[in-house]
mmCIF file with all atom_site columns, C-alpha atoms in Angstrom:
data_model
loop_
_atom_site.group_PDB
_atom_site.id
_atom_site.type_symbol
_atom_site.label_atom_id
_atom_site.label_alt_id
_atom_site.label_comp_id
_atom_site.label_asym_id
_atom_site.label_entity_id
_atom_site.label_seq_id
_atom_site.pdbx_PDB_ins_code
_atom_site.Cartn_x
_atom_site.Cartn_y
_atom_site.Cartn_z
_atom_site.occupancy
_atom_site.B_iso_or_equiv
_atom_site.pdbx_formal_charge
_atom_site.auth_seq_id
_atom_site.auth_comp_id
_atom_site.auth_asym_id
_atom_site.auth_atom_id
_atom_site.pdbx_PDB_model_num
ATOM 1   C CA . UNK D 1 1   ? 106.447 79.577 88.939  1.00 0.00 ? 13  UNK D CA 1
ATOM 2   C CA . UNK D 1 2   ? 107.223 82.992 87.216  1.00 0.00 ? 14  UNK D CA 1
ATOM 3   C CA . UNK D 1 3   ? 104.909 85.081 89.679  1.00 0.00 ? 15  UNK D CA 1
ATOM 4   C CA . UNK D 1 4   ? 106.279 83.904 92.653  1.00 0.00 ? 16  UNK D CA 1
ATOM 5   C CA . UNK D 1 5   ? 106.407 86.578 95.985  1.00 0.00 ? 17  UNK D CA 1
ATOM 6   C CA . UNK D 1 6   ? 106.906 86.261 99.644  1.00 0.00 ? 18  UNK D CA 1
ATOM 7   C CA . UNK D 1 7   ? 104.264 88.462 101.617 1.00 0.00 ? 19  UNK D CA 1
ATOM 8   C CA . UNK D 1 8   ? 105.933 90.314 104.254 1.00 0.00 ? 20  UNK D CA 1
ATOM 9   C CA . UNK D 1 9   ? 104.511 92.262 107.086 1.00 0.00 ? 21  UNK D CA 1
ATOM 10  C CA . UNK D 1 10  ? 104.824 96.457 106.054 1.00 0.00 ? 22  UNK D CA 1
ATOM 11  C CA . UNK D 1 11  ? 106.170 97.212 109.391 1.00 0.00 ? 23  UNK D CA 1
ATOM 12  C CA . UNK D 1 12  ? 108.598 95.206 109.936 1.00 0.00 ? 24  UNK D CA 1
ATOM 13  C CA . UNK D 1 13  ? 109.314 92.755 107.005 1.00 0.00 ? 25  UNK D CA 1
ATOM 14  C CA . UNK D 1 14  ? 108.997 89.962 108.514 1.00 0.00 ? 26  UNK D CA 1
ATOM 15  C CA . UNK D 1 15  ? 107.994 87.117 106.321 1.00 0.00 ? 27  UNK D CA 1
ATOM 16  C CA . UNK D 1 16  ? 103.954 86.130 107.021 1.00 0.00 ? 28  UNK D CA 1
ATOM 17  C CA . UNK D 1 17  ? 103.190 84.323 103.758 1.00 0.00 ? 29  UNK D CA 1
ATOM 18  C CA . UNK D 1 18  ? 103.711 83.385 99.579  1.00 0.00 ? 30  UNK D CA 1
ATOM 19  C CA . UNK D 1 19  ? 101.932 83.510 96.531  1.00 0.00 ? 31  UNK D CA 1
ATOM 20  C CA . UNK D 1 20  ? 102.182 79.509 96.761  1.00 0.00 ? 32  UNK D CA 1
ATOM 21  C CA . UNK D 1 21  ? 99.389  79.296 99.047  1.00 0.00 ? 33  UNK D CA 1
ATOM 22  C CA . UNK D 1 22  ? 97.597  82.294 97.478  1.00 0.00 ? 34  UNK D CA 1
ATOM 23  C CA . UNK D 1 23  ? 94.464  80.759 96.777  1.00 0.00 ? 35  UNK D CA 1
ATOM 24  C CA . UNK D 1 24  ? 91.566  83.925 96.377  1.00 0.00 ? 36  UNK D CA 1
ATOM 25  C CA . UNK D 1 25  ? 92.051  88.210 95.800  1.00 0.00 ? 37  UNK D CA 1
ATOM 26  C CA . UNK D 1 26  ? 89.121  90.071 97.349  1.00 0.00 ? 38  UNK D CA 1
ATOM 27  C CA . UNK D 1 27  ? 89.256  93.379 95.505  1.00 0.00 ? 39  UNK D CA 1
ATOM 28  C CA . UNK D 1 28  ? 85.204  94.782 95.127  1.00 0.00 ? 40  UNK D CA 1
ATOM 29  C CA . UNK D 1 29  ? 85.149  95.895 98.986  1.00 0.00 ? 41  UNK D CA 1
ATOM 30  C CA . UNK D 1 30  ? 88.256  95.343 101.093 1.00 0.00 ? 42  UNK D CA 1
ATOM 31  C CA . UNK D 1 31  ? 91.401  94.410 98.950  1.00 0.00 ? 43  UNK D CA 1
ATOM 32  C CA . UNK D 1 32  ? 92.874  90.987 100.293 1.00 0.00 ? 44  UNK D CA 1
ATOM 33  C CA . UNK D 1 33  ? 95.206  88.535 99.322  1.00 0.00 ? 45  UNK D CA 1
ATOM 34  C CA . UNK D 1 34  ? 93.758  85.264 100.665 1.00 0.00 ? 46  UNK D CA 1
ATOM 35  C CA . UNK D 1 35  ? 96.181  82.288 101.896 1.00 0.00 ? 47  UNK D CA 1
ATOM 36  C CA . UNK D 1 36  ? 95.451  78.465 102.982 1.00 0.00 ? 48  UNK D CA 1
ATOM 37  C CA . UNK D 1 37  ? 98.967  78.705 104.753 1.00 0.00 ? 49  UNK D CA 1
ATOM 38  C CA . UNK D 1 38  ? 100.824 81.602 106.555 1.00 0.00 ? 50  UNK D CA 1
ATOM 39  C CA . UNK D 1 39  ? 103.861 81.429 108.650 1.00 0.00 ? 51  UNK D CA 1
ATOM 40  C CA . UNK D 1 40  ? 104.936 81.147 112.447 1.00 0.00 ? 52  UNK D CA 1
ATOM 41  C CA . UNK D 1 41  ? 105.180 84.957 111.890 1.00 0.00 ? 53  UNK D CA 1
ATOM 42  C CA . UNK D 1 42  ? 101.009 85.590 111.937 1.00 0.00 ? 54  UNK D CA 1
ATOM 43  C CA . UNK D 1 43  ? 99.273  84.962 115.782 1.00 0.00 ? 55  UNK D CA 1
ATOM 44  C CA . UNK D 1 44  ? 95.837  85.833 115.599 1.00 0.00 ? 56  UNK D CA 1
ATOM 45  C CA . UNK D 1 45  ? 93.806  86.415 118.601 1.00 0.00 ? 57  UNK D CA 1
ATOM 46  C CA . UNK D 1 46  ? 91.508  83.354 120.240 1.00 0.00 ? 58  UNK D CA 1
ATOM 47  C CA . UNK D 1 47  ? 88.601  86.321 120.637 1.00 0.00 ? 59  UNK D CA 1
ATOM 48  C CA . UNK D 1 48  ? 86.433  87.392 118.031 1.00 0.00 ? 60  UNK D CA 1
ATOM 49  C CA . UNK D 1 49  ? 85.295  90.436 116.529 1.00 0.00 ? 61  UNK D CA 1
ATOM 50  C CA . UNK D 1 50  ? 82.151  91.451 115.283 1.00 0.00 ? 62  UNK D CA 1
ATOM 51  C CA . UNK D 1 51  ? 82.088  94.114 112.454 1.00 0.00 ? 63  UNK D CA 1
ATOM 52  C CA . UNK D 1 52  ? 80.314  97.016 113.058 1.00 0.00 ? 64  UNK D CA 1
ATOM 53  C CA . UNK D 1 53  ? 80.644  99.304 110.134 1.00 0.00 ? 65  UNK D CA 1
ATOM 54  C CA . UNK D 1 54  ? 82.131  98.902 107.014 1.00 0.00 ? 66  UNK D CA 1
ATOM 55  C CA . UNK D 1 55  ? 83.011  96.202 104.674 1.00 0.00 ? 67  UNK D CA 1
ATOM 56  C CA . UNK D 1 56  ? 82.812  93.886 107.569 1.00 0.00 ? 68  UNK D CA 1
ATOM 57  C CA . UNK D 1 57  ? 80.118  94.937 109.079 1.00 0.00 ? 69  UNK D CA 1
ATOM 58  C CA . UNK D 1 58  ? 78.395  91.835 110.551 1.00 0.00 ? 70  UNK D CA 1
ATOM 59  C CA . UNK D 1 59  ? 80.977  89.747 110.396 1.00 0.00 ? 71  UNK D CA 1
ATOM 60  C CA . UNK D 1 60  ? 82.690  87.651 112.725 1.00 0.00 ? 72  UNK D CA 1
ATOM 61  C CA . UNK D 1 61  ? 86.633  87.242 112.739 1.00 0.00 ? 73  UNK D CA 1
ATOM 62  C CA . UNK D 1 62  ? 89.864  86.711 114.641 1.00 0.00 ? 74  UNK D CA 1
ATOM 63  C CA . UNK D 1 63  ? 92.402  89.256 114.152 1.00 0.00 ? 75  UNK D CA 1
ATOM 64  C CA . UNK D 1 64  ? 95.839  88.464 112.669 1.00 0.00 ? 76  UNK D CA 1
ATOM 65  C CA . UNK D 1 65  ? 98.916  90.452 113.296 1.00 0.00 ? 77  UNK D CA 1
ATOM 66  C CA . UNK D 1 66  ? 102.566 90.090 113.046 1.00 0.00 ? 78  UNK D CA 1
ATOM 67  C CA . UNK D 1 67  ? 104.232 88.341 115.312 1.00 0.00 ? 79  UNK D CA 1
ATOM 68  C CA . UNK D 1 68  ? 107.543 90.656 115.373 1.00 0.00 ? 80  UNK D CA 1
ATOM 69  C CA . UNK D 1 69  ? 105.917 93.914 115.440 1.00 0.00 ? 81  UNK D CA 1
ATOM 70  C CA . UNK D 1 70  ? 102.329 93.822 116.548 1.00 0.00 ? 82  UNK D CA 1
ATOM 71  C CA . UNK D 1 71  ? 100.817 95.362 113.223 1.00 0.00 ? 83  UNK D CA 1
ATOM 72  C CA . UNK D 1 72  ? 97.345  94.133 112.259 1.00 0.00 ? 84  UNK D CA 1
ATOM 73  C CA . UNK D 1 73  ? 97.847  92.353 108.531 1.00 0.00 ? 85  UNK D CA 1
ATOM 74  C CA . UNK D 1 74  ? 94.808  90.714 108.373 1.00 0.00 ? 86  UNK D CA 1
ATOM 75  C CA . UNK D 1 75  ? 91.662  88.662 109.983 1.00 0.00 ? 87  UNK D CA 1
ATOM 76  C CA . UNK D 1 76  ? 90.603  85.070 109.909 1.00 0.00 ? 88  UNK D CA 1
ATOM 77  C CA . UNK D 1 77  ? 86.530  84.961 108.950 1.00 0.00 ? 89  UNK D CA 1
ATOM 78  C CA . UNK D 1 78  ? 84.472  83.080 111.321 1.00 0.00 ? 90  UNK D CA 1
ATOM 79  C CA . UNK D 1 79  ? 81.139  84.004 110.408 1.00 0.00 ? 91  UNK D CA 1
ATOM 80  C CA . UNK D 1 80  ? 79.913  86.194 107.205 1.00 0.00 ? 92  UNK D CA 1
ATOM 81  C CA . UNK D 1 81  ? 77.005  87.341 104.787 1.00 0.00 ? 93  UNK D CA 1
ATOM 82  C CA . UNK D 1 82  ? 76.952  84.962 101.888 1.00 0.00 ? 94  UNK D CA 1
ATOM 83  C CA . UNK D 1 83  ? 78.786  87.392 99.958  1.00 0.00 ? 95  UNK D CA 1
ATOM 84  C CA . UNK D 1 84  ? 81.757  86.946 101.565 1.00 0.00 ? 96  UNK D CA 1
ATOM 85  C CA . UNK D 1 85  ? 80.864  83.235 103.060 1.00 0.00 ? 97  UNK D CA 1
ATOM 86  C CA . UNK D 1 86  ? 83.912  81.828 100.641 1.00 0.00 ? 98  UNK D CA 1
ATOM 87  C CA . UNK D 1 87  ? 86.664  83.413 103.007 1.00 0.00 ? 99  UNK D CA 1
ATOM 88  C CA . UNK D 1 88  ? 85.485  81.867 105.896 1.00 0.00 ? 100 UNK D CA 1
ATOM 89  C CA . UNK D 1 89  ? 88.532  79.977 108.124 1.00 0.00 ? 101 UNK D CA 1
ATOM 90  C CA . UNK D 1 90  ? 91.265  81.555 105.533 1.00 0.00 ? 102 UNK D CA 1
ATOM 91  C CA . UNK D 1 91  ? 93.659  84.174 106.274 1.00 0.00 ? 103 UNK D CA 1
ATOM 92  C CA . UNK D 1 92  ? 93.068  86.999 104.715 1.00 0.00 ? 104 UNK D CA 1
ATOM 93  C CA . UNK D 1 93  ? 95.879  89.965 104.493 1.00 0.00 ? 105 UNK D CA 1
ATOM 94  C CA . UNK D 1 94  ? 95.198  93.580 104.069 1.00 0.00 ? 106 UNK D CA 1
ATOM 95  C CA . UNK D 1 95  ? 96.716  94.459 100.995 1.00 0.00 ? 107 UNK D CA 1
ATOM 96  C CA . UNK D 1 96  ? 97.785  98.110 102.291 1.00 0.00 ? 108 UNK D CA 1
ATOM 97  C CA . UNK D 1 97  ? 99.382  95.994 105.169 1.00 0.00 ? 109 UNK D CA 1
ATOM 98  C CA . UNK D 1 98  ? 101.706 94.132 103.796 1.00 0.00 ? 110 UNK D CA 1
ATOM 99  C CA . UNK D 1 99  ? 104.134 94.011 101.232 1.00 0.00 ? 111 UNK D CA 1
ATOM 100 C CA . UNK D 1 100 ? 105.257 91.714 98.225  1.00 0.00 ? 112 UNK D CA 1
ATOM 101 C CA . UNK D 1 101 ? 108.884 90.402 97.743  1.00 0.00 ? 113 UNK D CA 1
ATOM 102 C CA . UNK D 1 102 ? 108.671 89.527 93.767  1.00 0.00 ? 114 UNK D CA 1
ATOM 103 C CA . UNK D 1 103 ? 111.076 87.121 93.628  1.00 0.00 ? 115 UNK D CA 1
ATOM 104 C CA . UNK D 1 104 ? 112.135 86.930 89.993  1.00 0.00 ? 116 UNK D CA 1
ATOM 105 C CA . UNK D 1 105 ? 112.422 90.935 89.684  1.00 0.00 ? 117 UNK D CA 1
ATOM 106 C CA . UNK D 1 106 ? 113.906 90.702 93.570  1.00 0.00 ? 118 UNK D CA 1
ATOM 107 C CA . UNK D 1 107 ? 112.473 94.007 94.090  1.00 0.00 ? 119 UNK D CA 1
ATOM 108 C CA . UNK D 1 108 ? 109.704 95.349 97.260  1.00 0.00 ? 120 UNK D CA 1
ATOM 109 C CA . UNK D 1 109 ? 106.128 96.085 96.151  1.00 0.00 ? 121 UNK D CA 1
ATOM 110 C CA . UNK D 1 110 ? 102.880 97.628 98.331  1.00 0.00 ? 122 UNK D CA 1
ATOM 111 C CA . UNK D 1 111 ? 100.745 94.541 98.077  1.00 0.00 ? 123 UNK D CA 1
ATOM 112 C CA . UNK D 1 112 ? 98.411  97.090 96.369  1.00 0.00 ? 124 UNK D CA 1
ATOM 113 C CA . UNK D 1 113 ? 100.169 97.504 93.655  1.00 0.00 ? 125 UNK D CA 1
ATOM 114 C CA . UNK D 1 114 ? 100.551 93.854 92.912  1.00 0.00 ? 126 UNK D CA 1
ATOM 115 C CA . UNK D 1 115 ? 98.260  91.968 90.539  1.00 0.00 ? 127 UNK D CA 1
ATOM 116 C CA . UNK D 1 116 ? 98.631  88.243 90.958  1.00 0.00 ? 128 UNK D CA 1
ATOM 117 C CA . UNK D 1 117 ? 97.121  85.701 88.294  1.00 0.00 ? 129 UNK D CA 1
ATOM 118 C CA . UNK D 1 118 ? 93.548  85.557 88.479  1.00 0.00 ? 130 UNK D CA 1
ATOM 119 C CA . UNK D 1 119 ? 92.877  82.679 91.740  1.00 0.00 ? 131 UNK D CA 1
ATOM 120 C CA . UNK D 1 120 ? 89.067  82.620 93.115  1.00 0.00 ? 132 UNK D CA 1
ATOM 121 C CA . UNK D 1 121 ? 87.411  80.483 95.589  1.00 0.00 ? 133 UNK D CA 1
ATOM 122 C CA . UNK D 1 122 ? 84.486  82.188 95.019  1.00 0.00 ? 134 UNK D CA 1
ATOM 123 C CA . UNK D 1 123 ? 82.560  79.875 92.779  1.00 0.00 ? 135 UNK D CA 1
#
């Protein structure tokens, strides 16, 4: 594929993801890049979180960091309104934490800045 890109953690680099198993993008209220599959690199925590302001407010989720450095990339949804009920059990990245290797261009991108082919689970 042309749009191909390894997500890496923005503290260290290490590797956490690709745009292979990119299957959703959550832009309206949090900015995510949602994957099916992520690497060794992610550990998320067995205890969960409960959102108490914000765009998760309500929410239940485990916590995913990088494994190398510690940095919180991302959560795992256990429990949500119905707005947000289609990212349940996926791992969802913080776009401002992480970063995108493009691999045709082989150049480093903020996640941000990075818009991927339109994928939605949504429907």
């Amino acid at each position: 594929p042309v749009e191909c890109a390894m997500f890496q953690c923005g503290g260290c680099w290490a590797v956490l993801g690709d745009s292979l198993h990119l299957c959703a993008q959550e832009e309206r209220r949090i900015g995510l890049l949602v994957c099916y599959r992520v690497t060794n690199n992610v550990a998320w925590e067995d205890s969960l979180m409960i959102g108490l302001e914000g765009a998760l407010l309500g929410c239940a989720y485990n916590v995913l960091s990088c494994q190398s450095c510690g940095s919180n990339v991302g959560f795992i949804l256990y429990s949500a309104p119905s707005d947000l009920a289609y990212l349940r059990g996926l791992f969802c990245f913080f776009k401002d934490s992480i970063i995108c290797y493009l691999l045709e261009k082989q150049t480093i991108i903020q996640a941000s800045k990075v818009n991927f082919p339109a994928v939605t689970l949504e429907e």
